[in-house]
Short mmCIF file of C-alpha atoms in Angstrom, two decimals:
data_model
loop_
_atom_site.label_atom_id
_atom_site.label_comp_id
_atom_site.label_asym_id
_atom_site.label_seq_id
_atom_site.Cartn_x
_atom_site.Cartn_y
_atom_site.Cartn_z
CA MET A 1 23.09 -12.17 0.26
CA ASP A 2 21.45 -12.80 -3.05
CA PHE A 3 18.67 -15.87 -3.38
CA SER A 4 17.13 -16.47 -6.76
CA LEU A 5 13.97 -18.53 -8.05
CA LEU A 6 14.46 -22.42 -9.02
CA ILE A 7 11.38 -22.35 -11.94
CA GLY A 8 12.32 -25.57 -13.20
CA GLY A 9 15.78 -25.33 -12.34
CA GLU A 10 15.73 -21.94 -14.69
CA GLU A 11 17.03 -19.04 -12.39
CA ILE A 12 14.64 -16.23 -13.85
CA ARG A 13 14.40 -12.74 -12.10
CA HIS A 14 10.18 -12.22 -12.20
CA ASP A 15 9.37 -9.31 -9.44
CA SER A 16 12.45 -8.73 -7.43
CA PHE A 17 12.36 -7.06 -3.84
CA GLN A 18 13.68 -6.84 -1.36
CA ALA A 19 13.11 -8.39 2.37
CA GLU A 20 13.80 -6.23 5.74
CA SER A 21 15.53 -7.58 8.64
CA LEU A 22 13.04 -5.66 11.26
CA PHE A 23 16.48 -6.61 13.49
CA TYR A 24 19.25 -5.17 12.04
CA PRO A 25 18.72 -1.87 10.30
CA GLY A 26 19.66 -0.60 6.48
CA TYR A 27 19.57 -5.03 6.89
CA HIS A 28 18.12 -6.38 3.33
CA CYS A 29 18.28 -9.61 1.04
CA PRO A 30 17.02 -9.52 -2.91
CA VAL A 31 14.91 -11.67 -2.82
CA THR A 32 12.25 -12.83 -6.29
CA SER A 33 9.20 -12.96 -6.27
CA ALA A 34 6.59 -15.22 -8.45
CA GLY A 35 3.86 -14.20 -10.98
CA PRO A 36 1.14 -16.33 -11.54
CA LEU A 37 2.00 -17.05 -15.11
CA ASP A 38 5.07 -18.26 -13.55
CA VAL A 39 3.10 -20.54 -10.37
CA ALA A 40 1.76 -21.51 -13.67
CA ARG A 41 5.08 -22.94 -15.51
CA ALA A 42 6.42 -24.90 -12.10
CA ILE A 43 2.87 -26.95 -12.48
CA GLY A 44 3.19 -27.89 -15.91
CA SER A 45 6.98 -28.60 -15.49
CA ALA A 46 6.32 -30.41 -12.46
CA ARG A 47 4.01 -32.39 -13.49
CA LYS A 48 5.69 -33.66 -16.78
CA ALA A 49 8.88 -34.45 -14.16
CA GLY A 50 11.36 -37.78 -15.41
CA ARG A 51 9.85 -40.63 -11.73
CA SER A 52 12.69 -42.60 -11.01
CA SER A 53 11.96 -45.76 -8.60
CA LEU A 54 11.71 -44.57 -5.56
CA PRO A 55 15.80 -47.26 -4.17
CA GLU A 56 16.48 -44.24 -7.44
CA ARG A 57 15.04 -40.96 -5.06
CA ALA A 58 16.80 -42.63 -2.01
CA ALA A 59 20.25 -42.95 -3.70
CA CYS A 60 20.02 -39.37 -4.94
CA LEU A 61 18.98 -37.99 -0.53
CA GLN A 62 21.60 -39.96 -0.12
CA LYS A 63 24.22 -37.68 -1.92
CA ALA A 64 21.91 -35.23 -1.55
CA ALA A 65 22.86 -35.33 2.65
CA GLY A 66 26.54 -34.78 1.66
CA ILE A 67 26.25 -32.27 -1.42
CA PHE A 68 24.12 -30.15 1.57
CA SER A 69 26.77 -27.09 2.26
CA TYR A 70 25.98 -23.35 4.36
CA ASN A 71 29.20 -20.75 4.28
CA GLN A 72 29.37 -18.24 7.41
CA GLU A 73 26.80 -15.09 5.17
CA HIS A 74 23.97 -18.43 5.69
CA LEU A 75 23.80 -18.10 9.07
CA GLU A 76 24.64 -14.34 9.82
CA HIS A 77 21.35 -14.10 7.22
CA THR A 78 18.60 -16.64 9.04
CA VAL A 79 19.82 -15.29 12.29
CA LYS A 80 19.45 -10.91 10.94
CA MET A 81 15.99 -11.91 9.19
CA THR A 82 14.82 -13.96 12.35
CA GLY A 83 16.84 -13.08 15.37
CA MET A 84 17.58 -15.81 17.29
CA PRO A 85 20.79 -16.67 18.81
CA LEU A 86 23.03 -17.88 15.96
CA ARG A 87 23.81 -21.13 18.26
CA LEU A 88 20.34 -21.94 17.39
CA VAL A 89 20.37 -21.16 14.20
CA LYS A 90 24.24 -23.24 13.07
CA ASP A 91 22.99 -26.07 15.01
CA LEU A 92 19.73 -26.02 13.49
CA TYR A 93 21.92 -26.12 10.28
CA ASP A 94 24.15 -28.58 11.17
CA GLN A 95 21.47 -30.94 11.83
CA ILE A 96 19.54 -30.92 7.82
CA PRO A 97 21.95 -33.36 6.32
CA THR A 98 21.58 -36.46 9.12
CA PHE A 99 17.47 -35.15 8.95
CA ILE A 100 17.74 -35.97 4.62
CA SER A 101 19.22 -39.41 4.91
CA GLN A 102 17.43 -40.07 7.78
CA VAL A 103 14.73 -39.09 5.60
CA ALA A 104 15.94 -41.89 2.28
CA GLN A 105 16.54 -44.26 5.26
CA THR A 106 12.66 -44.53 6.73
CA GLN A 107 10.43 -43.57 3.90
CA GLN A 108 11.86 -46.75 1.76
CA GLN A 109 9.65 -49.01 4.88
CA ARG A 110 6.53 -46.25 5.34
CA TYR A 111 5.71 -45.38 1.91
CA THR A 112 4.73 -47.67 -1.23
CA ARG A 113 4.89 -46.43 -4.47
CA THR A 114 1.75 -46.06 -4.79
CA ARG A 115 2.42 -42.81 -2.86
CA LYS A 116 0.35 -44.20 -0.28
CA PRO A 117 1.02 -44.55 2.94
CA ALA A 118 2.55 -47.98 4.27
CA PRO A 119 0.56 -49.22 6.85
CA LEU A 120 2.58 -47.88 10.75
CA ASP A 121 4.88 -49.87 11.79
CA LEU A 122 5.53 -47.84 14.73
CA GLU A 123 4.79 -50.43 18.28
CA VAL A 124 1.40 -50.17 19.68
CA ILE A 125 0.86 -49.89 22.96
CA ASN A 126 -2.61 -49.36 22.58
CA PRO A 127 -5.61 -48.74 20.17
CA GLY A 128 -5.02 -44.87 19.26
CA LEU A 129 -1.16 -44.79 21.34
CA TYR A 130 1.88 -44.81 19.16
CA LYS A 131 5.39 -45.18 19.96
CA VAL A 132 8.72 -43.81 18.53
CA LEU A 133 12.21 -44.38 18.91
CA VAL A 134 13.70 -40.96 18.14
CA PRO A 135 15.95 -40.74 16.44
CA ALA A 136 17.42 -43.91 15.71
CA GLU A 137 14.58 -44.31 14.04
CA GLY A 138 15.15 -41.93 11.67
CA PHE A 139 11.83 -39.56 13.15
CA CYS A 140 11.18 -37.76 10.11
CA TYR A 141 8.08 -36.83 8.38
CA ALA A 142 7.04 -33.95 5.47
CA MET A 143 6.26 -29.99 6.98
CA THR A 144 5.46 -27.11 6.07
CA PRO A 145 8.50 -24.19 6.34
CA GLY A 146 8.73 -21.73 8.81
CA ASN A 147 10.93 -20.26 11.26
CA ASP A 148 13.03 -23.45 11.22
CA PRO A 149 15.98 -23.74 9.07
CA ARG A 150 15.71 -28.30 9.00
CA ALA A 151 12.08 -27.16 6.99
CA ALA A 152 12.00 -26.78 4.14
CA ALA A 153 15.39 -29.51 3.70
CA LEU A 154 12.63 -32.77 6.04
CA LEU A 155 9.30 -31.38 2.97
CA ALA A 156 12.10 -31.41 -0.23
CA ALA A 157 13.24 -35.00 1.29
CA ASN A 158 9.95 -36.68 1.91
CA LEU A 159 8.93 -35.18 -1.70
CA GLY A 160 12.03 -35.75 -3.63
CA CYS A 161 11.57 -39.85 -1.80
CA LEU A 162 7.40 -40.35 -1.64
CA GLY A 163 8.05 -38.86 -5.90
CA ILE A 164 5.78 -36.33 -5.84
CA PRO A 165 6.73 -33.09 -7.74
CA PHE A 166 6.53 -30.24 -5.99
CA ILE A 167 6.09 -25.89 -4.96
CA LEU A 168 8.74 -25.42 -2.14
CA ARG A 169 7.05 -22.26 -0.99
CA ALA A 170 10.00 -20.41 1.06
CA SER A 171 10.56 -17.87 3.04
CA ALA A 172 12.43 -15.09 3.37
CA ARG A 173 13.87 -15.63 6.20
CA ASP A 174 15.72 -18.54 5.87
CA ALA A 175 18.58 -19.96 3.68
CA ALA A 176 18.19 -23.22 4.06
CA ALA A 177 15.13 -24.15 1.29
CA ALA A 178 17.86 -22.53 -1.96
CA LEU A 179 20.73 -24.37 -0.23
CA THR A 180 18.29 -27.98 -0.19
CA LEU A 181 16.32 -26.82 -3.75
CA LYS A 182 20.45 -27.29 -5.43
CA ALA A 183 22.01 -30.12 -3.26
CA LEU A 184 18.97 -31.78 -4.58
CA ILE A 185 19.18 -30.86 -7.97
CA GLU A 186 22.58 -31.56 -7.76
CA SER A 187 22.00 -35.38 -6.32
CA GLY A 188 20.81 -35.80 -9.83
CA PHE A 189 17.08 -34.94 -9.32
CA ASP A 190 15.48 -33.72 -12.66
CA PRO A 191 15.16 -30.19 -11.90
CA ASP A 192 12.16 -29.47 -13.04
CA PHE A 193 10.76 -32.71 -10.46
CA CYS A 194 11.29 -29.12 -7.56
CA SER A 195 10.69 -25.51 -8.09
CA LEU A 196 11.56 -22.60 -5.39
CA ILE A 197 8.86 -19.46 -4.84
CA TYR A 198 8.70 -16.32 -3.38
CA PHE A 199 6.08 -14.71 -2.01
CA ASP A 200 6.25 -10.75 -2.42
CA ARG A 201 5.03 -10.30 1.64
CA ALA A 202 4.54 -6.51 0.77
CA SER A 203 1.69 -7.30 -1.65
CA PRO A 204 -0.58 -9.20 1.08
CA GLU A 205 -3.19 -10.25 -1.99
CA THR A 206 -0.76 -11.42 -4.05
CA PRO A 207 -0.18 -14.85 -1.84
CA GLY A 208 -4.65 -15.50 -1.73
CA LEU A 209 -4.14 -15.47 -5.49
CA HIS A 210 -1.81 -17.86 -6.07
CA PHE A 211 -2.60 -20.59 -3.57
CA ARG A 212 -6.12 -20.20 -5.13
CA LEU A 213 -4.58 -21.54 -8.22
CA VAL A 214 -3.16 -24.40 -6.28
CA ASP A 215 -3.28 -28.40 -7.39
CA ALA A 216 -2.90 -30.09 -3.65
CA SER A 217 -1.44 -32.78 -5.08
CA SER A 218 1.51 -31.35 -6.92
CA VAL A 219 1.87 -28.58 -5.54
CA VAL A 220 2.98 -28.08 -1.39
CA TRP A 221 2.49 -24.20 0.38
CA SER A 222 4.42 -23.49 3.87
CA PHE A 223 1.38 -21.52 4.84
CA GLY A 224 -1.38 -17.91 3.88
CA PRO A 225 -2.70 -15.36 5.21
CA SER A 226 -5.52 -17.13 6.77
CA ALA A 227 -2.56 -19.60 8.85
CA ILE A 228 -1.24 -16.09 9.32
CA VAL A 229 -1.70 -15.51 13.53
CA ASP A 230 -3.73 -12.75 14.38
CA PRO A 231 -2.09 -11.25 18.24
CA THR A 232 -5.46 -9.25 19.10
CA GLN A 233 -7.30 -12.67 19.35
CA ARG A 234 -8.16 -14.20 22.57
CA PHE A 235 -9.29 -18.04 23.14
CA GLU A 236 -11.31 -19.00 21.97
CA LEU A 237 -12.60 -22.35 23.77
CA ASN A 238 -14.16 -24.43 20.54
CA ALA A 239 -12.28 -22.71 17.87
CA ARG A 240 -13.24 -23.95 14.13
CA ARG A 241 -12.09 -26.88 12.80
CA ALA A 242 -10.68 -26.73 9.20
CA VAL A 243 -10.96 -29.51 6.75
CA LEU A 244 -9.83 -30.15 3.84
CA ASP A 245 -11.98 -33.06 2.23
CA LEU A 246 -10.02 -33.61 -1.26
CA ASP A 247 -10.99 -37.36 -2.07
CA ASN A 248 -13.59 -37.23 -4.31
CA GLN A 249 -12.47 -33.69 -5.83
CA GLU A 250 -11.55 -33.74 -9.47
CA PHE A 251 -9.24 -30.89 -10.19
CA GLN A 252 -9.49 -28.86 -13.83
CA GLY A 253 -6.33 -28.64 -15.58
CA ILE A 254 -5.31 -24.80 -15.45
CA THR A 255 -3.74 -24.05 -18.61
CA GLN A 256 -1.53 -21.13 -19.30
CA GLU A 257 -4.32 -19.01 -22.04
CA ASP A 258 -6.44 -19.54 -19.14
CA LEU A 259 -5.03 -17.99 -16.58
CA GLU A 260 -3.55 -14.97 -19.10
CA THR A 261 -7.02 -14.16 -19.63
CA ALA A 262 -8.97 -15.12 -16.19
CA LEU A 263 -6.17 -12.35 -15.06
CA SER A 264 -6.43 -10.22 -17.85
CA GLU A 265 -10.45 -9.61 -17.08
CA LYS A 266 -9.44 -9.10 -13.47
CA ASN A 267 -12.23 -11.83 -12.82
CA PRO A 268 -10.66 -15.59 -11.80
CA ALA A 269 -12.93 -16.50 -9.62
CA GLN A 270 -14.35 -18.59 -12.40
CA ILE A 271 -11.44 -20.58 -12.67
CA PHE A 272 -10.83 -20.76 -9.02
CA ARG A 273 -14.18 -22.35 -8.71
CA GLN A 274 -12.81 -24.62 -10.95
CA MET A 275 -10.34 -25.96 -8.36
CA ARG A 276 -12.63 -26.19 -5.57
CA ILE A 277 -11.24 -25.00 -3.39
CA GLU A 278 -11.82 -22.41 -0.16
CA PRO A 279 -9.06 -19.61 0.15
CA GLU A 280 -8.52 -19.97 3.16
CA LEU A 281 -8.03 -23.78 3.71
CA THR A 282 -4.89 -22.98 2.39
CA ASP A 283 -2.68 -24.83 4.65
CA HIS A 284 -2.91 -28.48 3.07
CA PHE A 285 -0.55 -31.20 1.85
CA ALA A 286 -2.88 -33.36 -0.12
CA GLY A 287 -4.01 -33.65 3.72
CA LYS A 288 -7.16 -34.22 4.79
CA ILE A 289 -7.30 -31.93 8.04
CA VAL A 290 -5.22 -27.97 8.33
CA ILE A 291 -4.32 -28.02 11.87
CA ARG A 292 -5.05 -24.94 12.92
CA HIS A 293 -3.17 -23.43 16.56
CA GLU A 294 -2.82 -19.48 16.78
CA SER A 295 -4.05 -20.98 20.32
CA GLY A 296 -3.69 -24.02 22.69
CA ASN A 297 0.28 -23.16 22.91
CA CYS A 298 2.33 -26.32 23.16
CA ALA A 299 2.59 -27.83 27.38
CA LEU A 300 4.85 -28.83 29.84
CA ILE A 301 4.32 -30.97 33.00
CA ALA A 302 7.07 -31.21 35.44
CA THR A 303 8.38 -32.73 38.76
CA GLY A 304 11.36 -32.36 40.95
CA HIS A 305 13.99 -30.05 40.58
CA LEU A 306 14.93 -28.11 37.90
CA ASP A 307 18.89 -30.48 37.48
CA ASP A 308 21.05 -29.41 34.33
CA PRO A 309 19.72 -32.01 31.87
CA MET A 310 15.98 -30.44 32.49
CA SER A 311 17.41 -27.11 32.45
CA GLU A 312 18.29 -27.43 28.96
CA VAL A 313 15.24 -28.92 28.01
CA LEU A 314 13.41 -26.50 29.48
CA TYR A 315 15.20 -23.62 27.17
CA GLN A 316 15.31 -25.71 24.42
CA SER A 317 11.46 -26.13 24.74
CA THR A 318 11.42 -22.21 24.95
CA GLY A 319 14.33 -20.70 22.99
CA TYR A 320 12.89 -20.68 19.48
CA PRO A 321 9.69 -18.00 20.71
CA ALA A 322 8.73 -17.34 16.94
CA VAL A 323 8.05 -21.17 16.61
CA CYS A 324 4.90 -23.20 17.30
CA MET A 325 6.19 -26.13 18.73
CA ALA A 326 7.79 -23.67 21.28
CA ALA A 327 6.69 -24.29 25.34
CA ARG A 328 4.57 -21.20 26.91
CA SER A 329 2.71 -23.11 29.78
CA ALA A 330 4.39 -25.35 31.93
CA MET A 331 2.55 -27.55 34.76
CA VAL A 332 4.44 -28.16 37.75
CA VAL A 333 3.02 -31.21 40.21
CA ASP A 334 3.87 -31.04 43.35
CA SER A 335 7.07 -29.05 43.33
CA PRO A 336 7.83 -26.30 45.54
CA GLY A 337 10.75 -24.17 44.24
CA TRP A 338 10.75 -24.97 41.04
CA ILE A 339 8.96 -21.95 40.10
CA GLU A 340 12.29 -20.39 41.89
CA GLU A 341 14.85 -22.60 40.13
CA THR A 342 12.88 -21.54 36.31
CA VAL A 343 12.97 -18.25 37.36
CA GLU A 344 17.06 -18.28 38.79
CA PHE A 345 17.55 -20.17 34.95
CA TYR A 346 16.01 -17.87 33.23
CA SER A 347 18.22 -14.91 34.60
CA SER A 348 21.71 -16.76 34.61
CA LEU A 349 20.56 -16.76 29.79
CA LYS A 350 23.05 -13.75 28.23
CA THR A 351 20.75 -11.78 26.77
CA GLY A 352 22.67 -9.42 23.83
CA ASP A 353 22.74 -9.65 19.46
CA PRO A 354 22.30 -12.44 18.08
CA LEU A 355 25.12 -12.40 15.95
CA ASP A 356 27.46 -12.94 19.34
CA PRO A 357 27.98 -17.40 19.54
CA ASP A 358 27.49 -17.11 23.03
CA THR A 359 24.33 -14.92 22.87
CA GLN A 360 21.87 -17.33 24.33
CA VAL A 361 18.18 -14.90 24.22
CA GLY A 362 17.71 -13.36 20.88
CA TYR A 363 15.66 -10.49 19.52
CA ILE A 364 11.58 -10.31 18.39
CA PRO A 365 10.02 -8.17 16.56
CA SER A 366 8.77 -5.02 19.04
CA ARG A 367 5.13 -5.78 17.89
CA ASP A 368 5.55 -9.12 19.42
CA LEU A 369 6.49 -7.33 22.79
CA ASP A 370 4.08 -5.11 22.99
CA VAL A 371 1.56 -7.78 22.91
CA MET A 372 3.51 -9.07 25.54
CA TYR A 373 3.06 -6.58 27.43
CA GLY A 374 -0.44 -5.17 27.21
CA LEU A 375 -1.17 -9.11 28.73
CA LEU A 376 1.46 -8.79 31.58
CA ARG A 377 -0.56 -5.55 32.60
CA LEU A 378 -4.26 -6.67 31.97
CA ASN A 379 -4.14 -9.37 33.63
CA ALA A 380 -1.30 -8.27 36.88
CA SER A 381 -4.39 -8.38 39.53
CA ARG A 382 -4.16 -12.08 39.05
CA LEU A 383 -0.33 -13.47 37.88
CA ALA A 384 3.08 -13.06 39.43
CA ALA A 385 5.74 -12.19 36.93
CA TYR A 386 9.83 -12.59 37.09
CA GLY A 387 11.80 -11.11 35.29
CA GLY A 388 10.33 -10.04 31.94
CA LYS A 389 12.76 -6.91 31.27
CA ARG A 390 12.75 -5.31 28.35
CA ILE A 391 16.39 -4.00 26.71
CA SER A 392 15.62 -2.05 23.79
CA PRO A 393 12.47 -2.15 21.81
CA ILE A 394 13.04 -6.01 20.03
CA GLN A 395 14.46 -7.80 22.60
CA ALA A 396 13.65 -8.22 26.64
CA ALA A 397 14.97 -10.64 28.93
CA PRO A 398 12.63 -14.27 29.15
CA LEU A 399 9.28 -13.29 31.34
CA VAL A 400 8.14 -16.23 33.70
CA VAL A 401 4.60 -15.75 35.28
CA ALA A 402 3.14 -17.36 38.03
CA ALA A 403 -0.50 -17.89 38.59
CA GLN A 404 -3.55 -19.59 40.53
CA GLU A 405 -6.19 -18.22 38.88
CA ASP A 406 -7.78 -18.87 34.94
CA LEU A 407 -5.61 -17.39 32.96
CA PRO A 408 -6.30 -17.86 29.01
CA ASP A 409 -4.37 -14.99 27.60
CA PHE A 410 -1.24 -16.47 28.84
CA PHE A 411 -2.05 -20.51 29.08
CA ALA A 412 -4.26 -20.47 25.57
CA ARG A 413 -2.65 -18.98 23.44
CA GLU A 414 0.34 -18.29 21.39
CA ILE A 415 3.20 -15.58 22.47
CA PRO A 416 5.49 -15.58 19.98
CA THR A 417 8.76 -14.48 22.98
CA TYR A 418 10.83 -15.60 25.31
CA VAL A 419 7.67 -16.30 27.91
CA LEU A 420 6.78 -19.42 30.24
CA ALA A 421 3.70 -18.80 32.57
CA VAL A 422 3.44 -21.30 35.09
CA ARG A 423 0.70 -22.90 37.71
CA GLU A 424 1.55 -25.15 40.08
CA CYS A 425 -0.49 -28.43 40.61
CA SER A 426 -1.09 -30.47 43.27
CA SER A 427 -1.28 -33.52 40.85
CA ILE A 428 -0.75 -35.14 38.21
CA ASN A 429 -5.05 -35.55 37.40
CA GLU A 430 -5.07 -31.37 38.27
CA ALA A 431 -1.95 -30.76 35.63
CA VAL A 432 -3.73 -32.47 32.88
CA ASP A 433 -6.71 -31.14 33.91
CA GLN A 434 -5.74 -27.58 33.47
CA ILE A 435 -3.29 -28.29 29.87
CA ASN A 436 -6.82 -29.92 28.60
CA ARG A 437 -9.08 -26.66 30.23
CA TYR A 438 -6.73 -24.38 28.02
CA THR A 439 -7.36 -26.90 25.03
CA THR A 440 -8.34 -26.00 22.11
CA SER A 441 -11.09 -28.03 19.62
CA GLU A 442 -7.85 -29.67 17.86
CA PRO A 443 -5.39 -31.02 20.19
CA ARG A 444 -2.10 -29.01 21.79
CA LEU A 445 0.24 -30.47 18.90
CA ALA A 446 3.11 -31.09 22.69
CA VAL A 447 3.13 -31.58 25.92
CA SER A 448 6.50 -33.09 27.61
CA LEU A 449 6.92 -34.78 30.70
CA LEU A 450 10.06 -33.74 33.09
CA ASN A 451 11.21 -36.00 35.47
CA LEU A 452 7.89 -37.26 35.95
CA PRO A 453 8.06 -41.70 37.36
CA GLU A 454 6.91 -44.36 35.20
CA ASN A 455 3.06 -44.61 36.63
CA LEU A 456 2.03 -40.08 36.70
CA ARG A 457 3.83 -40.07 33.17
CA LEU A 458 0.89 -43.34 32.26
CA GLU A 459 -1.47 -41.18 33.44
CA ALA A 460 -0.71 -38.37 31.99
CA ILE A 461 -0.67 -40.03 28.27
CA LYS A 462 -4.03 -41.88 28.25
CA ASP A 463 -6.18 -38.53 29.80
CA LEU A 464 -3.95 -35.65 27.46
CA ARG A 465 -5.31 -33.93 24.07
CA ALA A 466 -2.32 -34.24 22.40
CA HIS A 467 -1.06 -34.58 19.07
CA THR A 468 2.20 -35.66 20.51
CA ILE A 469 3.85 -36.51 24.30
CA LEU A 470 7.70 -36.61 24.36
CA ILE A 471 9.15 -37.83 27.68
CA ASP A 472 12.52 -35.94 28.54
CA LEU A 473 12.05 -34.09 25.70
CA PRO A 474 12.13 -30.44 24.83
CA THR A 475 9.08 -29.70 22.43
CA THR A 476 10.85 -28.97 20.02
CA THR A 477 12.07 -31.83 19.09
CA LEU A 478 8.53 -31.76 16.84
CA MET A 479 9.25 -29.61 14.73
CA PRO A 480 10.65 -32.64 11.86
CA ALA A 481 8.04 -34.11 12.83
CA PHE A 482 5.72 -31.47 12.42
CA HIS A 483 1.37 -32.58 12.02
CA GLU A 484 0.10 -29.92 9.44
CA GLY A 485 1.36 -31.25 5.93
CA ASN A 486 1.81 -34.39 6.77
CA ASP A 487 -0.22 -37.60 5.07
CA TYR A 488 1.48 -39.99 6.80
CA LEU A 489 1.45 -38.29 10.24
CA ILE A 490 -2.39 -36.95 9.81
CA GLN A 491 -3.58 -40.87 9.81
CA LEU A 492 -2.46 -40.41 14.25
CA THR A 493 -4.36 -37.24 14.80
CA GLN A 494 -7.86 -39.16 16.63
CA GLY A 495 -4.38 -41.00 18.69
CA LYS A 496 -0.99 -40.11 19.85
CA LEU A 497 2.14 -40.51 18.50
CA LEU A 498 4.36 -41.14 22.19
CA VAL A 499 8.48 -39.68 21.74
CA ILE A 500 11.38 -40.81 23.44
CA GLY A 501 15.24 -40.69 23.54
CA GLU A 502 17.02 -43.20 21.89
#
């Protein structure tokens, strides 16, 4: 599958390499990697891009939603590069046009033409707590692209509607970035307005070099080297809070001559220092707070029985192991039998080739499975394990870990596998205390409340340390509302966002 590099709407071949699949031997795709001069050129083109009115941009987005299309090859590529089951990948792709059109509708109301967020138009329940309906009100925000194919589409749509020229840093894993950029340009966006960049992951020092060139007001990147999760990292109760303050900084432009001189002298530090951006603080969208979430995973609080609707919520919450919106732990309140029901449900899921439309449990990088089994052995005396049989070096049955003891390796950290750590709690207060106990200095991305009566919901909402609380919805509902890289939602980081269904 051929991915082209777009800079100002032109396809270039600066530095091609082969992205290899970890799961399908022999499968690879050519990817074009941008060099520093290409990045500089893209920045310059974006700054010169024409600005249309907000209604015109919204109309282009609506048209782009109709133009966006994919084929079986795109789906299979994403499956082969991520290991996610085909049924889930197809579901994500099918949602992209809806999300793009929703962005066009909601951003007209929420943002002014000065690119500053308009006053919150959410229902205020009490100070610091807001309520929004999904998807009726178009719960869509700009999002840094990652393993979710919707991410690139949402990021591009938001920035396009806001009138902020951008470079989209894409991953070799998904095809949606290239398809979305193609739809935007065909719908009428200036080709100089949006660019697509791939980075060669085989050269880890290269992205670090590029990130230090970023003018945060016009260029958006997905992540830097420091944002990659270290599989050896252990739970840290008071992790460092990373803050990137761009309010009072004046960025000095970098000309192509300056860049060539710096690179030829192999001493770019002076030019990079002009940007005043610390190399390790790279995960941002012209924003103020950089959320780190290597620990303090998404979680569930559940009561009652695991009926069919809740089984689907559980599957959707845990079925995307490579994303940080996946739930890794659950606190069960006064519900004997919930663990047994969960084990039975997980054992009924079909494992196999992710390209098989019936497969529900896909592939996982062998190194991540090795980490999970290492933690299982390390904590064997303090937990009960159900399932998790290793089927091959890259696949295992879902694992349920039950424990009443202190177990940060499973309750606090993100393990990108099909694993759910469960603790039985006697009250909602105990469940909330346990989730907060394993939360780092930043709140958790999301906590879903499943089957909770209204009085227990109110107790949980009041005290949970989480950016977003979802009612009977999967934690992965947060994908199109991801807080990281989102200027609008960053305003809510000191409060909570409550999300309910229609």
